[in-house]
PDB file of C-alpha atoms in Angstrom:
ATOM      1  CA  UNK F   1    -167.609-257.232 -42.142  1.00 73.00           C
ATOM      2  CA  UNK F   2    -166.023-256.015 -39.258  1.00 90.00           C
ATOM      3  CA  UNK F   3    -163.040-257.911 -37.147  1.00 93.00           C
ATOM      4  CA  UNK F   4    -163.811-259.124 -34.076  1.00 90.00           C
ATOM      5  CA  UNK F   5    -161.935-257.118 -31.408  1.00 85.00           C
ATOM      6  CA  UNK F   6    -159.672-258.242 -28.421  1.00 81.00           C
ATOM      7  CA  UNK F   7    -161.729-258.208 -25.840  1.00 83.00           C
ATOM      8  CA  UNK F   8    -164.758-259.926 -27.662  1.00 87.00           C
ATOM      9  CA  UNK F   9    -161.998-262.796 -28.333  1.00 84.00           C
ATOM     10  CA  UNK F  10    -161.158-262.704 -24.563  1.00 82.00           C
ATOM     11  CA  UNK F  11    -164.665-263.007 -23.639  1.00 82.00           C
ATOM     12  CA  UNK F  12    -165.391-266.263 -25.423  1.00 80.00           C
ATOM     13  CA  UNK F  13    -161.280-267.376 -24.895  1.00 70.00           C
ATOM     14  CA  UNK F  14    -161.261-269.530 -21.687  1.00 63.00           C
ATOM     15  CA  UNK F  15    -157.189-270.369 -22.230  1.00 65.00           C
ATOM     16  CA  UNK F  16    -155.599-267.193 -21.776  1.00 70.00           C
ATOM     17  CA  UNK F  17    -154.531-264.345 -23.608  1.00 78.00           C
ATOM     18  CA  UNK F  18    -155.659-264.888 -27.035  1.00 80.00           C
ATOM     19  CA  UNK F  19    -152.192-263.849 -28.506  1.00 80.00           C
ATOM     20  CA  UNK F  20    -150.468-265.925 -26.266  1.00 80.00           C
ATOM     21  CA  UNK F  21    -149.217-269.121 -28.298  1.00 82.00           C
ATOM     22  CA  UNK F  22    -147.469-271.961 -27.765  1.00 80.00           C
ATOM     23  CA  UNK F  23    -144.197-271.952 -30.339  1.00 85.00           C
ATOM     24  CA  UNK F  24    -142.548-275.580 -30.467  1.00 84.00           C
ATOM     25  CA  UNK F  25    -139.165-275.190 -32.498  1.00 87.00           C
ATOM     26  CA  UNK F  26    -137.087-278.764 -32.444  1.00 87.00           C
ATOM     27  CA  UNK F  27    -134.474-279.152 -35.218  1.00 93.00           C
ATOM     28  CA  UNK F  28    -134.929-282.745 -34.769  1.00 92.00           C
ATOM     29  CA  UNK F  29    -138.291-282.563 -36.442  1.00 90.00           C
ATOM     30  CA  UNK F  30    -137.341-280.479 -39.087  1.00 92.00           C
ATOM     31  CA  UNK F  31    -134.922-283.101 -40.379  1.00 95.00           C
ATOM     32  CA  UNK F  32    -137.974-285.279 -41.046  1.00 94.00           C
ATOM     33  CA  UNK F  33    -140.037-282.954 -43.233  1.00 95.00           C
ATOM     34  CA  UNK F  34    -139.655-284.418 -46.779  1.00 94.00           C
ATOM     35  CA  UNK F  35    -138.981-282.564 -49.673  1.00 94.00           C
ATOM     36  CA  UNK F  36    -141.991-282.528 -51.242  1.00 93.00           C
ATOM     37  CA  UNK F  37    -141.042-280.172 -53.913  1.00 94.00           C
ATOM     38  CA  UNK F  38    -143.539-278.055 -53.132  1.00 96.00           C
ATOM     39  CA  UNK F  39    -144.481-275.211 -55.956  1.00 96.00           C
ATOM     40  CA  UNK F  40    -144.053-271.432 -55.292  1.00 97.00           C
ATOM     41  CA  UNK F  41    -146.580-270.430 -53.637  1.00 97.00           C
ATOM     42  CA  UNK F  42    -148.884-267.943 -53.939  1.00 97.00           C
ATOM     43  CA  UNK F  43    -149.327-265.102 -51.229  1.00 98.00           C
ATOM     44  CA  UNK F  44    -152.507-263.170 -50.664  1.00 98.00           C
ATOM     45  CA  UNK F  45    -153.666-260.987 -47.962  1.00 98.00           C
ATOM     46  CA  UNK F  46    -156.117-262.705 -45.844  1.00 98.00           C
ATOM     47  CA  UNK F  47    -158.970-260.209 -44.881  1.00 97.00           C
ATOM     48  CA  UNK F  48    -162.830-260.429 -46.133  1.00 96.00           C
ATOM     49  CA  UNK F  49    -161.604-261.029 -49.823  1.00 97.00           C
ATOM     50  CA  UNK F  50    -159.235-263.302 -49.913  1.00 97.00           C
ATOM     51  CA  UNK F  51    -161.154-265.615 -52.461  1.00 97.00           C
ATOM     52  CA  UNK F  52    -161.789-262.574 -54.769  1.00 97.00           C
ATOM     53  CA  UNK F  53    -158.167-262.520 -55.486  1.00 97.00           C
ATOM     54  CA  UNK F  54    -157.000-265.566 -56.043  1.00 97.00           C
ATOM     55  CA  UNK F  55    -156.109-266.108 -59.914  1.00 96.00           C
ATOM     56  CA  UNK F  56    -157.908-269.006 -61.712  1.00 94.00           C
ATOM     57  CA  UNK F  57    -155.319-271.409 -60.991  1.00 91.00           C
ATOM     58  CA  UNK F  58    -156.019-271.246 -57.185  1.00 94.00           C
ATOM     59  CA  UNK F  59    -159.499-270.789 -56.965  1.00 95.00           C
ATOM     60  CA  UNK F  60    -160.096-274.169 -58.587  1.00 94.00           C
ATOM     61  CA  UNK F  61    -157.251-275.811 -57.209  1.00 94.00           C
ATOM     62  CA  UNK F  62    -156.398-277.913 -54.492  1.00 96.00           C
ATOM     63  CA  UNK F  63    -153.205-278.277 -52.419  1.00 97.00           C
ATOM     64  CA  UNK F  64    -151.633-277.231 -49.566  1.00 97.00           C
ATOM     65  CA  UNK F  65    -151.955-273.795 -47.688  1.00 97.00           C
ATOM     66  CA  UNK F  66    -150.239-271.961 -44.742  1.00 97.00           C
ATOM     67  CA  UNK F  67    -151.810-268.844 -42.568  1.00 98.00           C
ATOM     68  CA  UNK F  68    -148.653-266.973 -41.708  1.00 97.00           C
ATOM     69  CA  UNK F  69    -148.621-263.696 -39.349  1.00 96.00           C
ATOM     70  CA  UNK F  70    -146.228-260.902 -40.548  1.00 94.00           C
ATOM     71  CA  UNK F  71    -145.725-258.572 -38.265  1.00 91.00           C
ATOM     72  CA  UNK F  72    -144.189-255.005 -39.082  1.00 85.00           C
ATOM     73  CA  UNK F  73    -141.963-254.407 -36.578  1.00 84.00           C
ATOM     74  CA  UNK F  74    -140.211-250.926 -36.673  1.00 82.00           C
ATOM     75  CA  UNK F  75    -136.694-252.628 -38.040  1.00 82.00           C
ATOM     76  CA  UNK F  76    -134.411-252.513 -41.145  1.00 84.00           C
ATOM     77  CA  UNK F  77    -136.482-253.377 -44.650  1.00 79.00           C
ATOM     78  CA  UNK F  78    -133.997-256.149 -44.797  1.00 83.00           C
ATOM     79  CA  UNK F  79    -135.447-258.019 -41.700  1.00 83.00           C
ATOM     80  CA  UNK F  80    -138.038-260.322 -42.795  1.00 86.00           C
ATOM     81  CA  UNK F  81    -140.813-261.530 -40.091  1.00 88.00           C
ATOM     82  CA  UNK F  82    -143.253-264.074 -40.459  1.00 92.00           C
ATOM     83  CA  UNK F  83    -144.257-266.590 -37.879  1.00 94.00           C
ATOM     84  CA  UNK F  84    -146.241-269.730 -39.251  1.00 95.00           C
ATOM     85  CA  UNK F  85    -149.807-269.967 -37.658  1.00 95.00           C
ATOM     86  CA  UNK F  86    -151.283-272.982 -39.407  1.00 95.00           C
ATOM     87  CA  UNK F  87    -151.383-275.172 -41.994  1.00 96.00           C
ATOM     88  CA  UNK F  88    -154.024-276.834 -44.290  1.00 95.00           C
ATOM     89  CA  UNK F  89    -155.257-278.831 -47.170  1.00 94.00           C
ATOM     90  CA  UNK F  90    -157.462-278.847 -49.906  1.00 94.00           C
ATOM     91  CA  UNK F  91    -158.806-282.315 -51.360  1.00 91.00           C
ATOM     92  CA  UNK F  92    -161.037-282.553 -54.301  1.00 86.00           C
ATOM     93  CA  UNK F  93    -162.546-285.840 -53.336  1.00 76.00           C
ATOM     94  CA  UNK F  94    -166.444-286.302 -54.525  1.00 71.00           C
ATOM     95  CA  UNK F  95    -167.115-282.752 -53.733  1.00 75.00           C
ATOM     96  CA  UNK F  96    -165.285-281.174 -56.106  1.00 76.00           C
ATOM     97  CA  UNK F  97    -163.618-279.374 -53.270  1.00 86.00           C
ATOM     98  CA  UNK F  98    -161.255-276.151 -53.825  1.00 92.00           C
ATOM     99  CA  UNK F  99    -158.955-273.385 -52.655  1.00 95.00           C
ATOM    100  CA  UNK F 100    -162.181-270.982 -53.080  1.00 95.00           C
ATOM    101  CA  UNK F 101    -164.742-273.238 -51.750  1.00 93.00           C
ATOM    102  CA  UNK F 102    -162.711-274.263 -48.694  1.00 93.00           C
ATOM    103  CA  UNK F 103    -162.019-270.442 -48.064  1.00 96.00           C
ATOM    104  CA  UNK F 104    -165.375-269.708 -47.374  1.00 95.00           C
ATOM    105  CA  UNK F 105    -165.365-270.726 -43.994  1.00 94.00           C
ATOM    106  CA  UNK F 106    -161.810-268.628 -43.326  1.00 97.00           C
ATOM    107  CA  UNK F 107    -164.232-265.806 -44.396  1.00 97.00           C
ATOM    108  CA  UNK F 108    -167.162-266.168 -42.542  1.00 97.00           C
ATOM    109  CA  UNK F 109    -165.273-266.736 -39.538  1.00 96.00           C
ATOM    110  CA  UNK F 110    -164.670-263.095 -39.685  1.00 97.00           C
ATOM    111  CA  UNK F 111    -166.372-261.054 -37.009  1.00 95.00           C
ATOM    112  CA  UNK F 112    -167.974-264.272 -35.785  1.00 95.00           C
ATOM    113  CA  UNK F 113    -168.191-265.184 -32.107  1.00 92.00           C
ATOM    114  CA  UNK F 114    -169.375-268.414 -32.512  1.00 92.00           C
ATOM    115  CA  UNK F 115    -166.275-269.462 -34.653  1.00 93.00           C
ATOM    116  CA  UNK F 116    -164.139-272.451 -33.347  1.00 89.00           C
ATOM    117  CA  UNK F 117    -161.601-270.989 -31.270  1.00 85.00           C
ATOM    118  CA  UNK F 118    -158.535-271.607 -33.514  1.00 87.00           C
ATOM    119  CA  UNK F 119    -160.184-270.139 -36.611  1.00 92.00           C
ATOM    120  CA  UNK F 120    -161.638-267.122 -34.311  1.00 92.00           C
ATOM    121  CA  UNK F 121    -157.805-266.149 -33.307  1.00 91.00           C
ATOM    122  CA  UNK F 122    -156.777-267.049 -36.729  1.00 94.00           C
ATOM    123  CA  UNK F 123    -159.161-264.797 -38.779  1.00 96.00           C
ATOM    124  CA  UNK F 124    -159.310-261.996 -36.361  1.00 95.00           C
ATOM    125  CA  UNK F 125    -156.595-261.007 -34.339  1.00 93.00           C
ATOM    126  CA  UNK F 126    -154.081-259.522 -36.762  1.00 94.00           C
ATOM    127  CA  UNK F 127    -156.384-258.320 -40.029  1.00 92.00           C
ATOM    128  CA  UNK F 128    -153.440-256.344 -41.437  1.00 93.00           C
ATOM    129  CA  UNK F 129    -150.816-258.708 -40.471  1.00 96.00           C
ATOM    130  CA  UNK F 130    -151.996-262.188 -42.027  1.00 97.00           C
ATOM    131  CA  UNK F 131    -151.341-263.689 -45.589  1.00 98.00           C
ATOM    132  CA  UNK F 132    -151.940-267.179 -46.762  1.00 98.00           C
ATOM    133  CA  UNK F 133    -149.545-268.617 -49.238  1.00 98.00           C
ATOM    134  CA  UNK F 134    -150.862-271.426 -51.406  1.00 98.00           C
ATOM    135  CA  UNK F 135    -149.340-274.540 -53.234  1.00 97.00           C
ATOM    136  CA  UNK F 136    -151.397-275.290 -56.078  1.00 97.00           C
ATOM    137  CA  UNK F 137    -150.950-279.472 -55.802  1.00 97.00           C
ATOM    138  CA  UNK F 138    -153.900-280.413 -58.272  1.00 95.00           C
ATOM    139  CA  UNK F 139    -151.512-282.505 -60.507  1.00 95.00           C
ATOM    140  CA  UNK F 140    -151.221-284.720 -56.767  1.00 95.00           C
ATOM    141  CA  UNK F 141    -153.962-287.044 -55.621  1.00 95.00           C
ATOM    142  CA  UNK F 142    -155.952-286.149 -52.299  1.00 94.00           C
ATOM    143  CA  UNK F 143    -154.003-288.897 -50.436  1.00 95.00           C
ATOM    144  CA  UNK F 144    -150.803-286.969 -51.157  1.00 96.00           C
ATOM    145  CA  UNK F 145    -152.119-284.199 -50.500  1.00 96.00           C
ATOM    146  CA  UNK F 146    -152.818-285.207 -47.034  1.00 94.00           C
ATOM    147  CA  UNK F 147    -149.632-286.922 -46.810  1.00 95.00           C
ATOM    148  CA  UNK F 148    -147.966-283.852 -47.437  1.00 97.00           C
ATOM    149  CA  UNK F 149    -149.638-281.504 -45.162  1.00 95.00           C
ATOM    150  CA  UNK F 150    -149.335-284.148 -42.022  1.00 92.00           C
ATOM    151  CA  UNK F 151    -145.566-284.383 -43.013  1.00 95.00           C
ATOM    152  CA  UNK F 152    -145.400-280.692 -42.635  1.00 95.00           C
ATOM    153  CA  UNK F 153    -147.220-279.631 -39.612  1.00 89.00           C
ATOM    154  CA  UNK F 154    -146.191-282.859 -37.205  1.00 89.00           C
ATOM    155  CA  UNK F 155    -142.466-281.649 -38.284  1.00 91.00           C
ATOM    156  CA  UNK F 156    -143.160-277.787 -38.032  1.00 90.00           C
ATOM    157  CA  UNK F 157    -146.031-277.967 -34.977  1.00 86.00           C
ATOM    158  CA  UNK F 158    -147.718-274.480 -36.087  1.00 92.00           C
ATOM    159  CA  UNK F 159    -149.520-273.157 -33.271  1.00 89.00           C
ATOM    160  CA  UNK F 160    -152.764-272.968 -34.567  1.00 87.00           C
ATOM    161  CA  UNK F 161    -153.174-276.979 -35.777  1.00 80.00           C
ATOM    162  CA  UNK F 162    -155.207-279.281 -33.288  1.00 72.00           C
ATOM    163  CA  UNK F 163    -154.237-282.107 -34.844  1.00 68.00           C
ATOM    164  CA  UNK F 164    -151.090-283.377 -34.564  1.00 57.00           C
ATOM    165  CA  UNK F 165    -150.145-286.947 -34.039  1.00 53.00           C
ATOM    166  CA  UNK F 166    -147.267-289.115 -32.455  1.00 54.00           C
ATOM    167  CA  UNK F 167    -144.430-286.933 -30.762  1.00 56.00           C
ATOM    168  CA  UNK F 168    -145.982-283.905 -31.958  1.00 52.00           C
ATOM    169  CA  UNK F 169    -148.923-284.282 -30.233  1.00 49.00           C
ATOM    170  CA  UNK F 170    -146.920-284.342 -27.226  1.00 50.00           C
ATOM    171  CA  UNK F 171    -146.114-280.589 -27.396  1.00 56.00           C
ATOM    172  CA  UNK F 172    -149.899-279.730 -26.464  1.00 54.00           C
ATOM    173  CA  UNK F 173    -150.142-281.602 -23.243  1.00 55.00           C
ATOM    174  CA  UNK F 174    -149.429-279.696 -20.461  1.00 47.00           C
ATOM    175  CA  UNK F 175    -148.574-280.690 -16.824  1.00 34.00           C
TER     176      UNK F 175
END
């Protein structure tokens, strides 16, 4: 399936530039992310078939996962680039939920217009530029999960989550 290009996103993007992102970095926040001991995590490529290569493990798991955008800017091989875009869960609860069920939407949302906005950017703009590391959590129950994953993105404010709540929610509210 084909990406969706720029100007197809502008036509349907009402806020701007479609690259154009709000980054909130406040070392204050960071000191309250918990160390949740999270497992290394597991990077794939995120293009049409992402769910195709995750091993076993993933693909029936459920956790935590984080869209990140890594850009390859003409510097040293030593420089390392990667800006966090969002971050997500995965919760078995009485669907039997998983990393490969819950990817199906990240999928389809390729090429699609009618996409929600943040998952239209997320999925399209940068198709040889975006990876999704995942944190097989299945040994934690679903309210940890969800625990964990608010922890992390009220504390790290990716620029692609909607929902954020107390402080953090503060950063989207523009005068």
């Amino acid at each position: 399936m084909a990406y969706l290009t720029h100007d197809q996103i502008l036509k349907v993007y009402f806020n701007g530039p479609p690259y154009r992102m709000v980054v909130y970095h406040d070392p204050n926040l960071w000191k309250k992310i918990t160390n949740h001991k999270l497992p290394t995590p597991v990077k794939i490529k995120f293009d049409s078939n992402v769910r195709n290569a995750m091993p076993p493990n993933i693909k029936k798991g459920k956790g935590i996962y984080m869209f990140f955008l890594e850009p390859n800017h003409n510097l040293p091989s030593d420089v390392e680039m990667k800006h966090l875009l969002y971050i997500g869960r995965v919760q078995e609860g009485k669907t039997k939920f998983n990393f490969y069920r819950r990817f199906y939407a990240y999928v389809n949302d390729i090429g699609n217009l009618k996409a929600p906005r943040n998952r239209m950017r997320l999925t399209n703009l940068w198709p040889d530029h975006t990876y999704v590391y995942y944190f097989d959590l299945s040994h934690k129950t679903d309210k940890q999960i969800k625990d964990i994953e608010k922890n992390l993105f009220n504390n790290i404010i990716p620029p692609l989550n909607e929902e954020l709540h107390g402080a953090s929610r503060l950063t989207r509210q523009f005068y």
